[in-house]
mmCIF file of C-alpha atoms in Angstrom:
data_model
loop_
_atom_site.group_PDB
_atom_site.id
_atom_site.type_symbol
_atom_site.label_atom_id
_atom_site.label_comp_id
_atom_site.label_asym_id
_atom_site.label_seq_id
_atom_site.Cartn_x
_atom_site.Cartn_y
_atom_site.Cartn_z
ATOM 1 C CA UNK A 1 70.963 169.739 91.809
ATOM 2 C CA UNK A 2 73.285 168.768 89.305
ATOM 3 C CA UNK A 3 70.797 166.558 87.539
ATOM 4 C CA UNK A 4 68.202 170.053 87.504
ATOM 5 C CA UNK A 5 70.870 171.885 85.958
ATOM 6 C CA UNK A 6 71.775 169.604 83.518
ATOM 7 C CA UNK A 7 68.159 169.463 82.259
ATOM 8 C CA UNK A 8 67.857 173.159 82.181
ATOM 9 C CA UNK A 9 70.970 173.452 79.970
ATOM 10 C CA UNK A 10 69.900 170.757 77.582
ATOM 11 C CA UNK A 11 66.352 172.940 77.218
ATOM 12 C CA UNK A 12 67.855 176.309 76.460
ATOM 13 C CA UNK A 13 70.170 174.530 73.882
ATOM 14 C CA UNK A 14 67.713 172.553 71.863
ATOM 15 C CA UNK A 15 64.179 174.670 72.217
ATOM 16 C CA UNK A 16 65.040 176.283 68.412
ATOM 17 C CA UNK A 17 64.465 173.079 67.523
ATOM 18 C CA UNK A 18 61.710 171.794 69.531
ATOM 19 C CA UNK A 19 59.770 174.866 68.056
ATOM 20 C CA UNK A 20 60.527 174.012 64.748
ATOM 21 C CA UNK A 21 58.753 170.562 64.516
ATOM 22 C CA UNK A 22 54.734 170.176 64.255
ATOM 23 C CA UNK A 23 54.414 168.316 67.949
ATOM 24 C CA UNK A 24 56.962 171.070 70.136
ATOM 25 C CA UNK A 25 55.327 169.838 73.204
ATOM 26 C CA UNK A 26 55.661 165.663 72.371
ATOM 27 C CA UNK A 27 59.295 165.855 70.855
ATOM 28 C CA UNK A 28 60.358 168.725 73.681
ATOM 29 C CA UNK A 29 59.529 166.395 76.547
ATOM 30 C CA UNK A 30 60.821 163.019 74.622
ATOM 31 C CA UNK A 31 64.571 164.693 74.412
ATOM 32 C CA UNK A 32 63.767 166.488 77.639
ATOM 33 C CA UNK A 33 63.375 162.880 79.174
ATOM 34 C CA UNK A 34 66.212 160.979 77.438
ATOM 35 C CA UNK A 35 68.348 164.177 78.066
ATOM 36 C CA UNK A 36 67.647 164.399 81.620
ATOM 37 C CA UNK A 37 68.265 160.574 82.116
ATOM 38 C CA UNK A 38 70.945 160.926 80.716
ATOM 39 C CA UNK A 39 71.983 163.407 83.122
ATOM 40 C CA UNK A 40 71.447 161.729 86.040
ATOM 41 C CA UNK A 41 73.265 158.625 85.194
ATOM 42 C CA UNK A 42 76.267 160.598 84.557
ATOM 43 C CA UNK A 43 76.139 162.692 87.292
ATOM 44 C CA UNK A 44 75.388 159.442 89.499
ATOM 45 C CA UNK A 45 78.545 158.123 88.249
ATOM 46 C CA UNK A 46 80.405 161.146 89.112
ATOM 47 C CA UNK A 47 79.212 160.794 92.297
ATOM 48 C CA UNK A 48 80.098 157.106 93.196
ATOM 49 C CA UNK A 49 83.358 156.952 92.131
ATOM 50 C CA UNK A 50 85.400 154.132 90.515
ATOM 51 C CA UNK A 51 85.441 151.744 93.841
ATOM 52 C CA UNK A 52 82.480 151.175 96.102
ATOM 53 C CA UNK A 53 83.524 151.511 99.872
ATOM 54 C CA UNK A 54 80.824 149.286 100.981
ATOM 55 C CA UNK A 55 82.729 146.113 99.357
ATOM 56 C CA UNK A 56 85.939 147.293 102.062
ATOM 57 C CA UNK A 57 84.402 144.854 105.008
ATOM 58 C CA UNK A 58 83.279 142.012 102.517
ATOM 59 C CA UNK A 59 87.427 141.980 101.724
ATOM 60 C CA UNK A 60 88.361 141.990 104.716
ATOM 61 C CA UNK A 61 85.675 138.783 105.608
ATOM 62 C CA UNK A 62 87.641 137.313 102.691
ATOM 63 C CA UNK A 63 90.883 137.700 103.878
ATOM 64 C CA UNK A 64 90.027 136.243 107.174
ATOM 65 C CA UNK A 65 88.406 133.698 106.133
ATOM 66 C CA UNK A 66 91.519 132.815 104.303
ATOM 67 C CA UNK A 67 93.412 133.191 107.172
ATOM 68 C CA UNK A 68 91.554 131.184 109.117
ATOM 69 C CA UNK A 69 91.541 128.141 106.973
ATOM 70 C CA UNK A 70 95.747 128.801 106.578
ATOM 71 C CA UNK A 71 96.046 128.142 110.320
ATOM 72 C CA UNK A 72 93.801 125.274 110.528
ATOM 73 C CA UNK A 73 96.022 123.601 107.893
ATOM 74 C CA UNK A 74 99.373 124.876 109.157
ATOM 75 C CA UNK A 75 97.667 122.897 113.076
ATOM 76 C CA UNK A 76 97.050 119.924 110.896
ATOM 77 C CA UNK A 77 100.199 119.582 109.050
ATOM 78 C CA UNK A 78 101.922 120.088 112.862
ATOM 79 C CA UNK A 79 99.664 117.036 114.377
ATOM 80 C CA UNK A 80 100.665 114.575 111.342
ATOM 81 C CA UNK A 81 103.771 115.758 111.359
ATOM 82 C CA UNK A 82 104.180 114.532 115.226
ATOM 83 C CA UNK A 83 102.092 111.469 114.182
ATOM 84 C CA UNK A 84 104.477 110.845 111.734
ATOM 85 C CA UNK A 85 107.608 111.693 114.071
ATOM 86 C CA UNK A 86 105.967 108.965 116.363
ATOM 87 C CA UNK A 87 105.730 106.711 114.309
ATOM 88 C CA UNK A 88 109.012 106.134 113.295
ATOM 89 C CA UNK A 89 110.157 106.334 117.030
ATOM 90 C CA UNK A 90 107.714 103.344 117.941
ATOM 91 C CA UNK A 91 108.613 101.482 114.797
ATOM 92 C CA UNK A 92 112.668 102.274 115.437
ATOM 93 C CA UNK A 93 111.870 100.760 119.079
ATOM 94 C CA UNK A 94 110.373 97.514 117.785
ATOM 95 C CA UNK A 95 113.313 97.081 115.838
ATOM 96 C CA UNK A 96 116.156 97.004 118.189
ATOM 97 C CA UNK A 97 113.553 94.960 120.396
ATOM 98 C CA UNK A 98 113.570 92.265 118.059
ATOM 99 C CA UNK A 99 117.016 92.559 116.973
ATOM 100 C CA UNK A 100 118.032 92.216 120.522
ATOM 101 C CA UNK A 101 115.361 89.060 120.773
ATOM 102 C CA UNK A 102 117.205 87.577 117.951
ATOM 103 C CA UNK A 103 120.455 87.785 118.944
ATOM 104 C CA UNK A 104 119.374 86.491 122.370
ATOM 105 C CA UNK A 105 118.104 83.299 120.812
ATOM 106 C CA UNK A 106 121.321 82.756 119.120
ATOM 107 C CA UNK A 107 122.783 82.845 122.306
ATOM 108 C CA UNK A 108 120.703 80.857 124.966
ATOM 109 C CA UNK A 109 118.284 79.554 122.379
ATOM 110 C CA UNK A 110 120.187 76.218 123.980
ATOM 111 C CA UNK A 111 120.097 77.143 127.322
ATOM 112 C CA UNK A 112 117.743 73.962 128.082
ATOM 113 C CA UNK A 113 119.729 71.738 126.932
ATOM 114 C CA UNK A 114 123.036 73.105 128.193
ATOM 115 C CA UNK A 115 121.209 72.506 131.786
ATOM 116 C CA UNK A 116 120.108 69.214 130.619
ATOM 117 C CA UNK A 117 123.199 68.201 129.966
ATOM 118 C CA UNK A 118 124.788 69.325 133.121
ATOM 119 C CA UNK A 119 123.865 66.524 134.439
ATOM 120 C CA UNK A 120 125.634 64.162 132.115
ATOM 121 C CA UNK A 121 128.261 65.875 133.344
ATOM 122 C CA UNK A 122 127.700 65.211 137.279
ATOM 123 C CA UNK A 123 127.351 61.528 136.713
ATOM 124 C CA UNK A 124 130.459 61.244 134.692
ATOM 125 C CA UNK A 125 132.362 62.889 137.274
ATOM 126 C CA UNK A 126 131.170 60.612 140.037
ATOM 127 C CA UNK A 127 131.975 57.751 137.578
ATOM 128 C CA UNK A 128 135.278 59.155 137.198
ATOM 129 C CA UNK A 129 136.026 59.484 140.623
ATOM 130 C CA UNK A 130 134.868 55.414 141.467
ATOM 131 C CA UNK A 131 137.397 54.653 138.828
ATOM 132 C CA UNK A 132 140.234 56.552 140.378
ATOM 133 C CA UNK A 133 139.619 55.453 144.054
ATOM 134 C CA UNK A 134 141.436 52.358 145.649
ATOM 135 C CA UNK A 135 139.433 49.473 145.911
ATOM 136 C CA UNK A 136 140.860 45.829 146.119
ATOM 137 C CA UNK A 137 138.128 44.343 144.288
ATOM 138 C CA UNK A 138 139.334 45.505 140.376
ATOM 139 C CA UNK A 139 135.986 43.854 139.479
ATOM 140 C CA UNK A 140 133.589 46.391 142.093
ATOM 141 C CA UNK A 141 135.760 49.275 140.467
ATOM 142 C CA UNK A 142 134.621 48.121 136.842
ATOM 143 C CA UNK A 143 131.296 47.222 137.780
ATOM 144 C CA UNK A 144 131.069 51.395 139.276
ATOM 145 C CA UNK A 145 133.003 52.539 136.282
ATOM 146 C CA UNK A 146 129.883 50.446 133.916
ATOM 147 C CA UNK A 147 127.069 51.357 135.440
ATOM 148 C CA UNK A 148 127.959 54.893 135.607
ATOM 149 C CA UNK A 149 128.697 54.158 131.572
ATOM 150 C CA UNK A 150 125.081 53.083 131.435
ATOM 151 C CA UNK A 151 123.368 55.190 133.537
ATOM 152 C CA UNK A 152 125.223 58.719 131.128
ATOM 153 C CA UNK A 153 123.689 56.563 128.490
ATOM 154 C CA UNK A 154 120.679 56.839 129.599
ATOM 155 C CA UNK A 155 120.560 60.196 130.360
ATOM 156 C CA UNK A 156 121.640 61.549 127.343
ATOM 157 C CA UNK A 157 119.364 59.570 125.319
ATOM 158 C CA UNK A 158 116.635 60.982 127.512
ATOM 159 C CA UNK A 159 117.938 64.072 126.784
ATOM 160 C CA UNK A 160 118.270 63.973 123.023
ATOM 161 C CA UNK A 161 114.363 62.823 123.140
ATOM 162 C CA UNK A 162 113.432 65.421 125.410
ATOM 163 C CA UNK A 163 114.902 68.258 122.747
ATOM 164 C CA UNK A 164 113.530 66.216 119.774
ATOM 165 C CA UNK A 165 117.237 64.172 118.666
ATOM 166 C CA UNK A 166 116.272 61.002 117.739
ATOM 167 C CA UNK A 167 118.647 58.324 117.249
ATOM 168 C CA UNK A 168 118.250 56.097 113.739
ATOM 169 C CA UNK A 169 117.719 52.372 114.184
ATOM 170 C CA UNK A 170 118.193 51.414 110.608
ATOM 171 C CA UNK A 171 118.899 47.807 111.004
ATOM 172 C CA UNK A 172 116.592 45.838 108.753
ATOM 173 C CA UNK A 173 115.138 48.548 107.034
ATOM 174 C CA UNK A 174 115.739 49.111 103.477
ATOM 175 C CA UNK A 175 118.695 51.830 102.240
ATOM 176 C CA UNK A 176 117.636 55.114 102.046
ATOM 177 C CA UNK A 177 120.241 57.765 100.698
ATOM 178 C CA UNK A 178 118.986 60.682 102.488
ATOM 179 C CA UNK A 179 119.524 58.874 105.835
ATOM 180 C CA UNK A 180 122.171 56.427 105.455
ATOM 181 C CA UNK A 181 125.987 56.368 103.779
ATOM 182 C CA UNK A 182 126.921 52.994 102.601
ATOM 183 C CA UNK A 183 130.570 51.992 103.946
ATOM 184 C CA UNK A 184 130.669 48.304 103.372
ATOM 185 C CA UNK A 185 128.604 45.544 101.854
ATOM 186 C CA UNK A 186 127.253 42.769 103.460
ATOM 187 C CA UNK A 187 126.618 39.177 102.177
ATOM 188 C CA UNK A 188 122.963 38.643 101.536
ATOM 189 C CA UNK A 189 122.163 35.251 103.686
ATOM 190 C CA UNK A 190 119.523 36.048 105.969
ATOM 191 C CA UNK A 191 118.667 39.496 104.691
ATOM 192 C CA UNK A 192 116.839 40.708 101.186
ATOM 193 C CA UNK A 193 119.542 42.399 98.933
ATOM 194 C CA UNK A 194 119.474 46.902 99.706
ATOM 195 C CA UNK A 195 118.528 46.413 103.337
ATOM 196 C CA UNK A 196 120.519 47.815 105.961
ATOM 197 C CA UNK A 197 122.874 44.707 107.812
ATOM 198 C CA UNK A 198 124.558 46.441 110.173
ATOM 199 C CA UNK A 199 125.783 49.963 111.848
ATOM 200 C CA UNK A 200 129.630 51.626 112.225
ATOM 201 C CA UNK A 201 128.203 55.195 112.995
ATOM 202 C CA UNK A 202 124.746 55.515 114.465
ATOM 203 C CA UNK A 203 122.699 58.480 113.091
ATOM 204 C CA UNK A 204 120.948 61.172 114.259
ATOM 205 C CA UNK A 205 117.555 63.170 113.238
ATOM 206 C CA UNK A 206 116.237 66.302 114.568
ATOM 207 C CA UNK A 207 112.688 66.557 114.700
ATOM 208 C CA UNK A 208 112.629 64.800 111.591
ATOM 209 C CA UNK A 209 115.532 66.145 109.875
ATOM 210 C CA UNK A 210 118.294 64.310 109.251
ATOM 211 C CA UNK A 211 121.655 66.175 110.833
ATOM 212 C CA UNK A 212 123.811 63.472 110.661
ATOM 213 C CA UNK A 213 123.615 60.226 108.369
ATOM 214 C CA UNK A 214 124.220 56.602 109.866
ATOM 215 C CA UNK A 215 127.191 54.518 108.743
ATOM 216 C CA UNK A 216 125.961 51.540 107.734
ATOM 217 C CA UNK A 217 126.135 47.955 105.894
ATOM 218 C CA UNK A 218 124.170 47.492 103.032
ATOM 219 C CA UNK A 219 123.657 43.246 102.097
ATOM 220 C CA UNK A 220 124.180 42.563 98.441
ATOM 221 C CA UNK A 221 123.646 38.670 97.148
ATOM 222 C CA UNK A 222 126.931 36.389 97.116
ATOM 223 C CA UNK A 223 128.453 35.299 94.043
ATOM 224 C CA UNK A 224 129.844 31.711 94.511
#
C-alpha cells in the first residue's frame, strides 16, 4: 500500500512534465518505473528495520558453540593437570625409593662379608680357648694354638677370594710403582737389577684395583 501511494504521488507531481515532452507515454512510464522502484526499496527498508531477527538463533548457535568448546578445554586442562599432579607423585616416590636403596647399600652393602668373616672369628676363639686351657704337654698346646693359626689363615684367604681381595705375590716380578713401594734395596746376585727380592708388607688388590701397595725389596747390582 505504501509502495501504491508512493507511485501515485510521484504521478500527480511530475505529469506537467510528462505532457510537455514529444513521447508523454514512453518518458511517463520510464520515471513512473524508476520512481516506483524507488519506492518500494525505501519503503522495504522502512519495513525491515536496522537488525534482522532471523540472525537471533544463528547467535545464539554461536555462542554455544563457543561454550561448548570452553568446557571441553577447561575438562582437558583438568585431566593433564591430574596427569601432571601424578606424575610428580610417582616420580617423588621413585626418589625416596632409591635414596633409601642407596643408603641401604652403604650400610649392609658388606653384609656378606661381615657373615663371612664371622667365622674367622669362631675359630679364633676356639684357638684361644686351647691356648688358655691346662695341658701338661706345652708342645700339644702350641701345636692347637698353630693349627688354629693356619686354619684362620685359610679362611680368610678364602674369604678375601670369595669377595674378589686378592693378595699380591710380587716376588720375582719386576717393580711396578702403581703396585709396589720400595723400602729397601737388595743386592743383585741371583736376581736381574728392578725386580722385586723380597716382601715386609704383603699387598692387596680388589678386583683389580690396587687398595693397598706391597712393601717390598727391590735388587740393585753390587758395587765392589
Amino acid at each position: 500500500m505504501a509502495a501504491g501511494s508512493s507511485a501515485r504521488a510521484a504521478r500527480r507531481c511530475f505529469s506537467p512534465l510528462l505532457q510537455r515532452g514529444p513521447h508523454p507515454l514512453r518518458y511517463g512510464r520510464g520515471f513512473l518505473s524508476a520512481f516506483s522502484t524507488a519506492a518500494q526499496q525505501r519503503s522495504t527498508g522502512d519495513d525491515c528495520g536496522p537488525e534482522d531477527p532471523n540472525d537471533e538463533p544463528r547467535h545464539l548457535l554461536n555462542e554455544n558453540g563457543l561454550e561448548h568448546k570452553a568446557i571441553k578445554l577447561e575438562e582437558q586442562v583438568r585431566v593433564l593437570t591430574e596427569r601432571y599432579q601424578r606424575a610428580l607423585t610417582d616420580s617423588e616416590n621413585v626418589r625416596r625409593r632409591t635414596q633409601k636403596f642407596v643408603e641401604d647399600a652403604k650400610i649392609f652393602g658388606i653384609q656378606s662379608l661381615c657373615r663371612d668373616l664371622v667365622e674367622v672369628a669362631d675359630i679364633l676363639e676356639k684357638t684361644k680357648e686351647c691356648a688358655v686351657a691346662e695341658h701338661n704337654d706345652p708342645a700339644l698346646t702350641l701345636k692347637k694354638i698353630y693349627e688354629g693359626l693356619s686354619l684362620i689363615e685359610s679362611k680368610l684367604q678364602s674369604i678375601f677370594a670369595k669377595h674378589g681381595l686378592q693378595k699380591m705375590n710380587p716376588v720375582g716380578g719386576k717393580y711396578d710403582p702403581y703396585d709396589h713401594e720400595i723400602v729397601c734395596h737388595v743386592p743383585a746376585e741371583e736376581m736381574h737389577p728392578g725386580t722385586v727380592a723380597l716382601v715386609t708388607l704383603d699387598g692387596y688388590k680388589l678386583h683389580g684395583r690396587t687398595i693397598r701397595h706391597a712393601h717390598v725389596g727391590v735388587a740393585v747390582e753390587s758395587h765392589e
